[in-house]
Amino acid sequence: MIRMQAVGLRYPGRDGPEVLRDLDAFVPAGGFRWLLGPSGAGKTSLLRLLYLAVRPSRGRLDLLGTEIGAADRAALALLRRRIGVVFQDFRLLDHLTAFDNVALPLRIAGRPEGQIRADVTEMLRWVGLHSRRNVHPPALSGGEQQRVAIARAVINRPSLLLADEPTGNLDDAQAERLMQLLKELNRLGTTVVVATHNAALVARHPAPALELEAGQLVAGGGAADGGRRADRGQRVDG
Amino acid sequence: MAEPRRRWLRPRGADDLGLRRALADRALPLLVASMTFLAALSAAGFVAASAIARHWQEGAAASLTVLVPRPGEPAAEPGRTRRDAALAVLGGSPALAEFRALADTELADLLRPWLGADAERMSLPLPAVIAVRLAHGAGERGADLDALAARLEAAAPGALLERQDVWARRLAVLARSLQACAGVVLLLVGAVAAALVAVATRAGLAARREAIEIVHLLGATDAYIAAGFARRVTWLAGLGGTAGAITALPILLALGLLALPFLRRDIAAASDPAALAGAVPPLLWLVLPALAAAAAAIGWLTAQATVRAWLRGLP
């Protein structure tokens, strides 16, 4: 569940206008949203808000039932474990193998090593990287790195999955496979927000969209106090 | 499937942050080793100063000499010689551990270097000499000795109390000042070591900023990240501390052997086999491992504080 009420974001120490202004939006639990808009519209900033890399400078943001402005650091850390993120530049740790990169969220959460091994092995099989599990990211292709990033994002069965241009490095077949994966997770109840420029992809998988322009939502916010709408209509079709 | 066994045994929170390359693994132990070496020398100074102060308190400051001129003449009190009267006064004083009048032959032995072998035949009017050992702590109570001198003067007018407590007290004050200096040096060395660790940790934070941000975004708590740094820094600082303490040991042994004859009369020379064992005061055998442990503790505390303060910059 994502709820924004009059949310604004100005990066600390930087003067000038807010990067995000007066955002009002509601995405129900289990919803799917495209996040659209031209470069510089604030898509990445909005995602940074949603994966708690920054706190809103004004307004109220509720994520998965927690009011971000009122939460302390420890609570935010626990909340981040319920949010999976596929970064545009993957942000893998080069000194760790593919296996250890995928295992990282579980280790941070303090899971037992035996369970970690089983889960990560299964996840790497699922994304087709089991044979590459002991390879470090610099030796992986772009597409392989992206699959590691996706595996890492979903290994903890997140309640909220955010993806920033996740198909940027993939060919059409791989992009389609990724979409099937995201839709499958969405079907299992994960709230999914995908930022993309790929109009063809959006056209193939129609779903409600949050549209940003110059830091403001121009479409798709829905009423911030929209309550519980029927989830079915919010999910991605196709 | 022959997965390496270490996967199963992988310690929790092993080097997820890639600190093995980010934290100066040569410079930090080397610097901490130097600091520990300096600390060991000042600790040795501290221990030595206290040993010397104690030695003076128990030795020089605790002994004095009473001279009674014309010892054979009758004292004011009837039926006693002046020597007996003085001894009676000393016997009634609780501040004395023991006292003993030197026999005439002992006096002659003392005078022989100056007067030659025939001193006894010269019938010199020699005073009675009484060697006195003060009870523990009495040397510091000057008032007791003043009262004792007054009573001696009353019992045997002209009797002299030769006191060494004044200069011994001054030496003790000097020793305590040296001790204080050594203590200040120890504290300073600790502070400098903490500053070094803080600088090294900040450098590590800067080098691994990207990894820390990623781990932070994956839900790591401040404690998790700080523990990763603290583990590594504690290991490096403990390594340096141990090396520094071991390096200091032979030098302390050598210094201890040089100081030994001043502190222990039963061991005459450094070549004595008993000397090596006793050269380093027992306290130092505890201090050296304690310094290595302190280096590790300073590393842990400083790394924790530095990393947690830095992490406050992240939401």
PDB file of N, CA and C in Angstrom, chain A residues 50-125:
ATOM      1  N   LEU A  50      10.074   6.060  -2.466  1.00  0.00           N
ATOM      2  CA  LEU A  50       9.354   4.825  -2.169  1.00  0.00           C
ATOM      3  C   LEU A  50      10.275   3.736  -1.627  1.00  0.00           C
ATOM      4  N   TYR A  51      11.561   3.763  -2.023  1.00  0.00           N
ATOM      5  CA  TYR A  51      12.440   2.767  -1.387  1.00  0.00           C
ATOM      6  C   TYR A  51      13.216   3.361  -0.220  1.00  0.00           C
ATOM      7  N   LEU A  52      12.737   4.481   0.260  1.00  0.00           N
ATOM      8  CA  LEU A  52      13.206   5.065   1.524  1.00  0.00           C
ATOM      9  C   LEU A  52      14.682   5.448   1.497  1.00  0.00           C
ATOM     10  N   ALA A  53      15.147   5.898   0.316  1.00  0.00           N
ATOM     11  CA  ALA A  53      16.488   6.464   0.260  1.00  0.00           C
ATOM     12  C   ALA A  53      16.452   7.912   0.711  1.00  0.00           C
ATOM     13  N   VAL A  54      15.284   8.520   0.638  1.00  0.00           N
ATOM     14  CA  VAL A  54      15.080   9.885   1.149  1.00  0.00           C
ATOM     15  C   VAL A  54      13.722   9.920   1.845  1.00  0.00           C
ATOM     16  N   ARG A  55      13.586  10.887   2.743  1.00  0.00           N
ATOM     17  CA  ARG A  55      12.277  11.107   3.350  1.00  0.00           C
ATOM     18  C   ARG A  55      11.656  12.324   2.691  1.00  0.00           C
ATOM     19  N   PRO A  56      10.340  12.362   2.587  1.00  0.00           N
ATOM     20  CA  PRO A  56       9.713  13.548   1.995  1.00  0.00           C
ATOM     21  C   PRO A  56      10.047  14.792   2.807  1.00  0.00           C
ATOM     22  N   SER A  57      10.253  15.933   2.101  1.00  0.00           N
ATOM     23  CA  SER A  57      10.527  17.144   2.858  1.00  0.00           C
ATOM     24  C   SER A  57       9.236  17.799   3.337  1.00  0.00           C
ATOM     25  N   ARG A  58       8.137  17.434   2.731  1.00  0.00           N
ATOM     26  CA  ARG A  58       6.853  17.849   3.316  1.00  0.00           C
ATOM     27  C   ARG A  58       5.769  16.880   2.875  1.00  0.00           C
ATOM     28  N   GLY A  59       4.611  17.034   3.469  1.00  0.00           N
ATOM     29  CA  GLY A  59       3.505  16.140   3.145  1.00  0.00           C
ATOM     30  C   GLY A  59       3.607  14.847   3.940  1.00  0.00           C
ATOM     31  N   ARG A  60       2.696  13.943   3.641  1.00  0.00           N
ATOM     32  CA  ARG A  60       2.646  12.701   4.403  1.00  0.00           C
ATOM     33  C   ARG A  60       2.728  11.504   3.457  1.00  0.00           C
ATOM     34  N   LEU A  61       3.636  10.575   3.774  1.00  0.00           N
ATOM     35  CA  LEU A  61       3.805   9.368   2.965  1.00  0.00           C
ATOM     36  C   LEU A  61       3.596   8.152   3.854  1.00  0.00           C
ATOM     37  N   ASP A  62       2.672   7.302   3.426  1.00  0.00           N
ATOM     38  CA  ASP A  62       2.446   6.036   4.137  1.00  0.00           C
ATOM     39  C   ASP A  62       2.858   4.894   3.223  1.00  0.00           C
ATOM     40  N   LEU A  63       3.708   3.984   3.749  1.00  0.00           N
ATOM     41  CA  LEU A  63       4.146   2.829   2.975  1.00  0.00           C
ATOM     42  C   LEU A  63       3.856   1.572   3.774  1.00  0.00           C
ATOM     43  N   LEU A  64       3.136   0.643   3.207  1.00  0.00           N
ATOM     44  CA  LEU A  64       2.866  -0.644   3.862  1.00  0.00           C
ATOM     45  C   LEU A  64       2.367  -0.426   5.290  1.00  0.00           C
ATOM     46  N   GLY A  65       1.535   0.608   5.449  1.00  0.00           N
ATOM     47  CA  GLY A  65       0.922   0.835   6.754  1.00  0.00           C
ATOM     48  C   GLY A  65       1.756   1.626   7.738  1.00  0.00           C
ATOM     49  N   THR A  66       2.931   2.103   7.310  1.00  0.00           N
ATOM     50  CA  THR A  66       3.775   2.886   8.216  1.00  0.00           C
ATOM     51  C   THR A  66       3.858   4.326   7.730  1.00  0.00           C
ATOM     52  N   GLU A  67       3.664   5.271   8.641  1.00  0.00           N
ATOM     53  CA  GLU A  67       3.822   6.677   8.272  1.00  0.00           C
ATOM     54  C   GLU A  67       5.307   7.015   8.334  1.00  0.00           C
ATOM     55  N   ILE A  68       5.873   7.353   7.168  1.00  0.00           N
ATOM     56  CA  ILE A  68       7.324   7.481   7.071  1.00  0.00           C
ATOM     57  C   ILE A  68       7.860   8.623   7.915  1.00  0.00           C
ATOM     58  N   GLY A  69       7.138   9.733   7.949  1.00  0.00           N
ATOM     59  CA  GLY A  69       7.627  10.897   8.685  1.00  0.00           C
ATOM     60  C   GLY A  69       7.760  10.623  10.171  1.00  0.00           C
ATOM     61  N   ALA A  70       6.939   9.701  10.693  1.00  0.00           N
ATOM     62  CA  ALA A  70       6.925   9.467  12.133  1.00  0.00           C
ATOM     63  C   ALA A  70       7.779   8.268  12.530  1.00  0.00           C
ATOM     64  N   ALA A  71       8.274   7.511  11.522  1.00  0.00           N
ATOM     65  CA  ALA A  71       9.005   6.272  11.859  1.00  0.00           C
ATOM     66  C   ALA A  71      10.450   6.588  12.236  1.00  0.00           C
ATOM     67  N   ASP A  72      11.006   5.841  13.189  1.00  0.00           N
ATOM     68  CA  ASP A  72      12.419   6.034  13.542  1.00  0.00           C
ATOM     69  C   ASP A  72      13.298   5.190  12.612  1.00  0.00           C
ATOM     70  N   ARG A  73      14.613   5.378  12.772  1.00  0.00           N
ATOM     71  CA  ARG A  73      15.555   4.735  11.842  1.00  0.00           C
ATOM     72  C   ARG A  73      15.429   3.217  11.857  1.00  0.00           C
ATOM     73  N   ALA A  74      15.280   2.642  13.049  1.00  0.00           N
ATOM     74  CA  ALA A  74      15.202   1.181  13.141  1.00  0.00           C
ATOM     75  C   ALA A  74      13.948   0.673  12.413  1.00  0.00           C
ATOM     76  N   ALA A  75      12.842   1.418  12.570  1.00  0.00           N
ATOM     77  CA  ALA A  75      11.601   1.004  11.909  1.00  0.00           C
ATOM     78  C   ALA A  75      11.751   1.096  10.393  1.00  0.00           C
ATOM     79  N   LEU A  76      12.450   2.136   9.925  1.00  0.00           N
ATOM     80  CA  LEU A  76      12.662   2.271   8.473  1.00  0.00           C
ATOM     81  C   LEU A  76      13.503   1.112   7.940  1.00  0.00           C
ATOM     82  N   ALA A  77      14.523   0.710   8.722  1.00  0.00           N
ATOM     83  CA  ALA A  77      15.372  -0.408   8.281  1.00  0.00           C
ATOM     84  C   ALA A  77      14.522  -1.676   8.101  1.00  0.00           C
ATOM     85  N   LEU A  78      13.642  -1.923   9.068  1.00  0.00           N
ATOM     86  CA  LEU A  78      12.787  -3.116   8.967  1.00  0.00           C
ATOM     87  C   LEU A  78      11.834  -2.992   7.778  1.00  0.00           C
ATOM     88  N   LEU A  79      11.344  -1.769   7.548  1.00  0.00           N
ATOM     89  CA  LEU A  79      10.419  -1.549   6.429  1.00  0.00           C
ATOM     90  C   LEU A  79      11.126  -1.798   5.093  1.00  0.00           C
ATOM     91  N   ARG A  80      12.402  -1.362   5.015  1.00  0.00           N
ATOM     92  CA  ARG A  80      13.152  -1.549   3.766  1.00  0.00           C
ATOM     93  C   ARG A  80      13.278  -3.029   3.412  1.00  0.00           C
ATOM     94  N   ARG A  81      13.280  -3.893   4.419  1.00  0.00           N
ATOM     95  CA  ARG A  81      13.401  -5.336   4.127  1.00  0.00           C
ATOM     96  C   ARG A  81      12.156  -5.870   3.444  1.00  0.00           C
ATOM     97  N   ARG A  82      11.068  -5.109   3.530  1.00  0.00           N
ATOM     98  CA  ARG A  82       9.829  -5.562   2.877  1.00  0.00           C
ATOM     99  C   ARG A  82       9.675  -4.922   1.507  1.00  0.00           C
ATOM    100  N   ILE A  83      10.694  -4.151   1.084  1.00  0.00           N
ATOM    101  CA  ILE A  83      10.634  -3.471  -0.207  1.00  0.00           C
ATOM    102  C   ILE A  83      11.766  -3.997  -1.087  1.00  0.00           C
ATOM    103  N   GLY A  84      11.423  -4.534  -2.238  1.00  0.00           N
ATOM    104  CA  GLY A  84      12.441  -4.991  -3.174  1.00  0.00           C
ATOM    105  C   GLY A  84      12.645  -3.942  -4.258  1.00  0.00           C
ATOM    106  N   VAL A  85      13.908  -3.734  -4.629  1.00  0.00           N
ATOM    107  CA  VAL A  85      14.187  -2.706  -5.626  1.00  0.00           C
ATOM    108  C   VAL A  85      15.098  -3.263  -6.716  1.00  0.00           C
ATOM    109  N   VAL A  86      14.697  -3.037  -7.972  1.00  0.00           N
ATOM    110  CA  VAL A  86      15.596  -3.318  -9.095  1.00  0.00           C
ATOM    111  C   VAL A  86      16.079  -1.967  -9.591  1.00  0.00           C
ATOM    112  N   PHE A  87      17.346  -1.677  -9.322  1.00  0.00           N
ATOM    113  CA  PHE A  87      17.874  -0.366  -9.691  1.00  0.00           C
ATOM    114  C   PHE A  87      18.209  -0.339 -11.168  1.00  0.00           C
ATOM    115  N   GLN A  88      18.136   0.889 -11.737  1.00  0.00           N
ATOM    116  CA  GLN A  88      18.459   1.046 -13.152  1.00  0.00           C
ATOM    117  C   GLN A  88      19.896   0.591 -13.427  1.00  0.00           C
ATOM    118  N   ASP A  89      20.803   0.915 -12.503  1.00  0.00           N
ATOM    119  CA  ASP A  89      22.205   0.508 -12.686  1.00  0.00           C
ATOM    120  C   ASP A  89      22.531  -0.722 -11.834  1.00  0.00           C
ATOM    121  N   PHE A  90      21.524  -1.483 -11.465  1.00  0.00           N
ATOM    122  CA  PHE A  90      21.615  -2.763 -10.723  1.00  0.00           C
ATOM    123  C   PHE A  90      22.112  -2.610  -9.289  1.00  0.00           C
ATOM    124  N   ARG A  91      23.196  -1.840  -9.129  1.00  0.00           N
ATOM    125  CA  ARG A  91      23.813  -1.642  -7.824  1.00  0.00           C
ATOM    126  C   ARG A  91      24.125  -2.976  -7.141  1.00  0.00           C
ATOM    127  N   LEU A  92      24.819  -3.827  -7.866  1.00  0.00           N
ATOM    128  CA  LEU A  92      25.307  -5.067  -7.261  1.00  0.00           C
ATOM    129  C   LEU A  92      26.638  -4.772  -6.561  1.00  0.00           C
ATOM    130  N   LEU A  93      26.997  -5.622  -5.623  1.00  0.00           N
ATOM    131  CA  LEU A  93      28.283  -5.471  -4.936  1.00  0.00           C
ATOM    132  C   LEU A  93      29.318  -6.315  -5.674  1.00  0.00           C
ATOM    133  N   ASP A  94      30.299  -5.619  -6.269  1.00  0.00           N
ATOM    134  CA  ASP A  94      31.251  -6.306  -7.140  1.00  0.00           C
ATOM    135  C   ASP A  94      32.142  -7.301  -6.410  1.00  0.00           C
ATOM    136  N   HIS A  95      32.333  -7.100  -5.097  1.00  0.00           N
ATOM    137  CA  HIS A  95      33.243  -7.999  -4.383  1.00  0.00           C
ATOM    138  C   HIS A  95      32.534  -9.280  -3.928  1.00  0.00           C
ATOM    139  N   LEU A  96      31.229  -9.361  -4.167  1.00  0.00           N
ATOM    140  CA  LEU A  96      30.493 -10.571  -3.802  1.00  0.00           C
ATOM    141  C   LEU A  96      30.109 -11.334  -5.064  1.00  0.00           C
ATOM    142  N   THR A  97      30.014 -12.656  -4.944  1.00  0.00           N
ATOM    143  CA  THR A  97      29.580 -13.464  -6.078  1.00  0.00           C
ATOM    144  C   THR A  97      28.088 -13.237  -6.328  1.00  0.00           C
ATOM    145  N   ALA A  98      27.607 -13.746  -7.462  1.00  0.00           N
ATOM    146  CA  ALA A  98      26.175 -13.644  -7.753  1.00  0.00           C
ATOM    147  C   ALA A  98      25.375 -14.256  -6.604  1.00  0.00           C
ATOM    148  N   PHE A  99      25.844 -15.407  -6.103  1.00  0.00           N
ATOM    149  CA  PHE A  99      25.151 -16.069  -4.999  1.00  0.00           C
ATOM    150  C   PHE A  99      25.066 -15.148  -3.779  1.00  0.00           C
ATOM    151  N   ASP A 100      26.217 -14.577  -3.403  1.00  0.00           N
ATOM    152  CA  ASP A 100      26.245 -13.749  -2.196  1.00  0.00           C
ATOM    153  C   ASP A 100      25.461 -12.458  -2.379  1.00  0.00           C
ATOM    154  N   ASN A 101      25.436 -11.924  -3.605  1.00  0.00           N
ATOM    155  CA  ASN A 101      24.620 -10.736  -3.856  1.00  0.00           C
ATOM    156  C   ASN A 101      23.147 -11.034  -3.625  1.00  0.00           C
ATOM    157  N   VAL A 102      22.703 -12.169  -4.138  1.00  0.00           N
ATOM    158  CA  VAL A 102      21.294 -12.528  -3.974  1.00  0.00           C
ATOM    159  C   VAL A 102      20.996 -12.858  -2.503  1.00  0.00           C
ATOM    160  N   ALA A 103      22.001 -13.432  -1.828  1.00  0.00           N
ATOM    161  CA  ALA A 103      21.806 -13.837  -0.428  1.00  0.00           C
ATOM    162  C   ALA A 103      21.793 -12.644   0.524  1.00  0.00           C
ATOM    163  N   LEU A 104      22.326 -11.504   0.059  1.00  0.00           N
ATOM    164  CA  LEU A 104      22.534 -10.366   0.960  1.00  0.00           C
ATOM    165  C   LEU A 104      21.288  -9.947   1.749  1.00  0.00           C
ATOM    166  N   PRO A 105      20.125  -9.767   1.115  1.00  0.00           N
ATOM    167  CA  PRO A 105      18.957  -9.346   1.912  1.00  0.00           C
ATOM    168  C   PRO A 105      18.598 -10.351   3.000  1.00  0.00           C
ATOM    169  N   LEU A 106      18.797 -11.642   2.718  1.00  0.00           N
ATOM    170  CA  LEU A 106      18.483 -12.653   3.730  1.00  0.00           C
ATOM    171  C   LEU A 106      19.485 -12.605   4.878  1.00  0.00           C
ATOM    172  N   ARG A 107      20.746 -12.370   4.526  1.00  0.00           N
ATOM    173  CA  ARG A 107      21.760 -12.289   5.582  1.00  0.00           C
ATOM    174  C   ARG A 107      21.527 -11.070   6.447  1.00  0.00           C
ATOM    175  N   ILE A 108      21.164  -9.955   5.807  1.00  0.00           N
ATOM    176  CA  ILE A 108      20.877  -8.742   6.577  1.00  0.00           C
ATOM    177  C   ILE A 108      19.701  -8.993   7.515  1.00  0.00           C
ATOM    178  N   ALA A 109      18.741  -9.777   7.039  1.00  0.00           N
ATOM    179  CA  ALA A 109      17.571 -10.072   7.868  1.00  0.00           C
ATOM    180  C   ALA A 109      17.880 -11.131   8.918  1.00  0.00           C
ATOM    181  N   GLY A 110      19.090 -11.681   8.879  1.00  0.00           N
ATOM    182  CA  GLY A 110      19.503 -12.614   9.917  1.00  0.00           C
ATOM    183  C   GLY A 110      18.938 -14.018   9.761  1.00  0.00           C
ATOM    184  N   ARG A 111      18.638 -14.394   8.512  1.00  0.00           N
ATOM    185  CA  ARG A 111      18.115 -15.761   8.314  1.00  0.00           C
ATOM    186  C   ARG A 111      19.210 -16.789   8.522  1.00  0.00           C
ATOM    187  N   PRO A 112      18.838 -18.002   8.906  1.00  0.00           N
ATOM    188  CA  PRO A 112      19.857 -19.060   9.069  1.00  0.00           C
ATOM    189  C   PRO A 112      20.492 -19.422   7.732  1.00  0.00           C
ATOM    190  N   GLU A 113      21.771 -19.747   7.793  1.00  0.00           N
ATOM    191  CA  GLU A 113      22.544 -19.947   6.557  1.00  0.00           C
ATOM    192  C   GLU A 113      22.000 -21.115   5.725  1.00  0.00           C
ATOM    193  N   GLY A 114      21.490 -22.121   6.394  1.00  0.00           N
ATOM    194  CA  GLY A 114      20.954 -23.266   5.656  1.00  0.00           C
ATOM    195  C   GLY A 114      19.756 -22.866   4.800  1.00  0.00           C
ATOM    196  N   GLN A 115      18.882 -22.078   5.391  1.00  0.00           N
ATOM    197  CA  GLN A 115      17.709 -21.623   4.649  1.00  0.00           C
ATOM    198  C   GLN A 115      18.125 -20.686   3.517  1.00  0.00           C
ATOM    199  N   ILE A 116      19.109 -19.833   3.796  1.00  0.00           N
ATOM    200  CA  ILE A 116      19.604 -18.905   2.781  1.00  0.00           C
ATOM    201  C   ILE A 116      20.094 -19.692   1.567  1.00  0.00           C
ATOM    202  N   ARG A 117      20.857 -20.739   1.835  1.00  0.00           N
ATOM    203  CA  ARG A 117      21.432 -21.536   0.754  1.00  0.00           C
ATOM    204  C   ARG A 117      20.326 -22.148  -0.110  1.00  0.00           C
ATOM    205  N   ALA A 118      19.322 -22.687   0.563  1.00  0.00           N
ATOM    206  CA  ALA A 118      18.237 -23.320  -0.191  1.00  0.00           C
ATOM    207  C   ALA A 118      17.477 -22.276  -1.025  1.00  0.00           C
ATOM    208  N   ASP A 119      17.117 -21.159  -0.384  1.00  0.00           N
ATOM    209  CA  ASP A 119      16.330 -20.132  -1.080  1.00  0.00           C
ATOM    210  C   ASP A 119      17.091 -19.540  -2.259  1.00  0.00           C
ATOM    211  N   VAL A 120      18.365 -19.228  -2.019  1.00  0.00           N
ATOM    212  CA  VAL A 120      19.137 -18.554  -3.069  1.00  0.00           C
ATOM    213  C   VAL A 120      19.379 -19.506  -4.234  1.00  0.00           C
ATOM    214  N   THR A 121      19.664 -20.768  -3.907  1.00  0.00           N
ATOM    215  CA  THR A 121      19.876 -21.742  -4.975  1.00  0.00           C
ATOM    216  C   THR A 121      18.625 -21.851  -5.854  1.00  0.00           C
ATOM    217  N   GLU A 122      17.477 -21.919  -5.202  1.00  0.00           N
ATOM    218  CA  GLU A 122      16.224 -22.019  -5.958  1.00  0.00           C
ATOM    219  C   GLU A 122      15.987 -20.767  -6.803  1.00  0.00           C
ATOM    220  N   MET A 123      16.254 -19.616  -6.194  1.00  0.00           N
ATOM    221  CA  MET A 123      16.048 -18.352  -6.915  1.00  0.00           C
ATOM    222  C   MET A 123      16.973 -18.244  -8.126  1.00  0.00           C
ATOM    223  N   LEU A 124      18.241 -18.658  -7.954  1.00  0.00           N
ATOM    224  CA  LEU A 124      19.178 -18.562  -9.070  1.00  0.00           C
ATOM    225  C   LEU A 124      18.784 -19.515 -10.189  1.00  0.00           C
ATOM    226  N   ARG A 125      18.242 -20.685  -9.835  1.00  0.00           N
ATOM    227  CA  ARG A 125      17.738 -21.604 -10.861  1.00  0.00           C
ATOM    228  C   ARG A 125      16.616 -20.938 -11.631  1.00  0.00           C
TER     229      ARG A 125
END
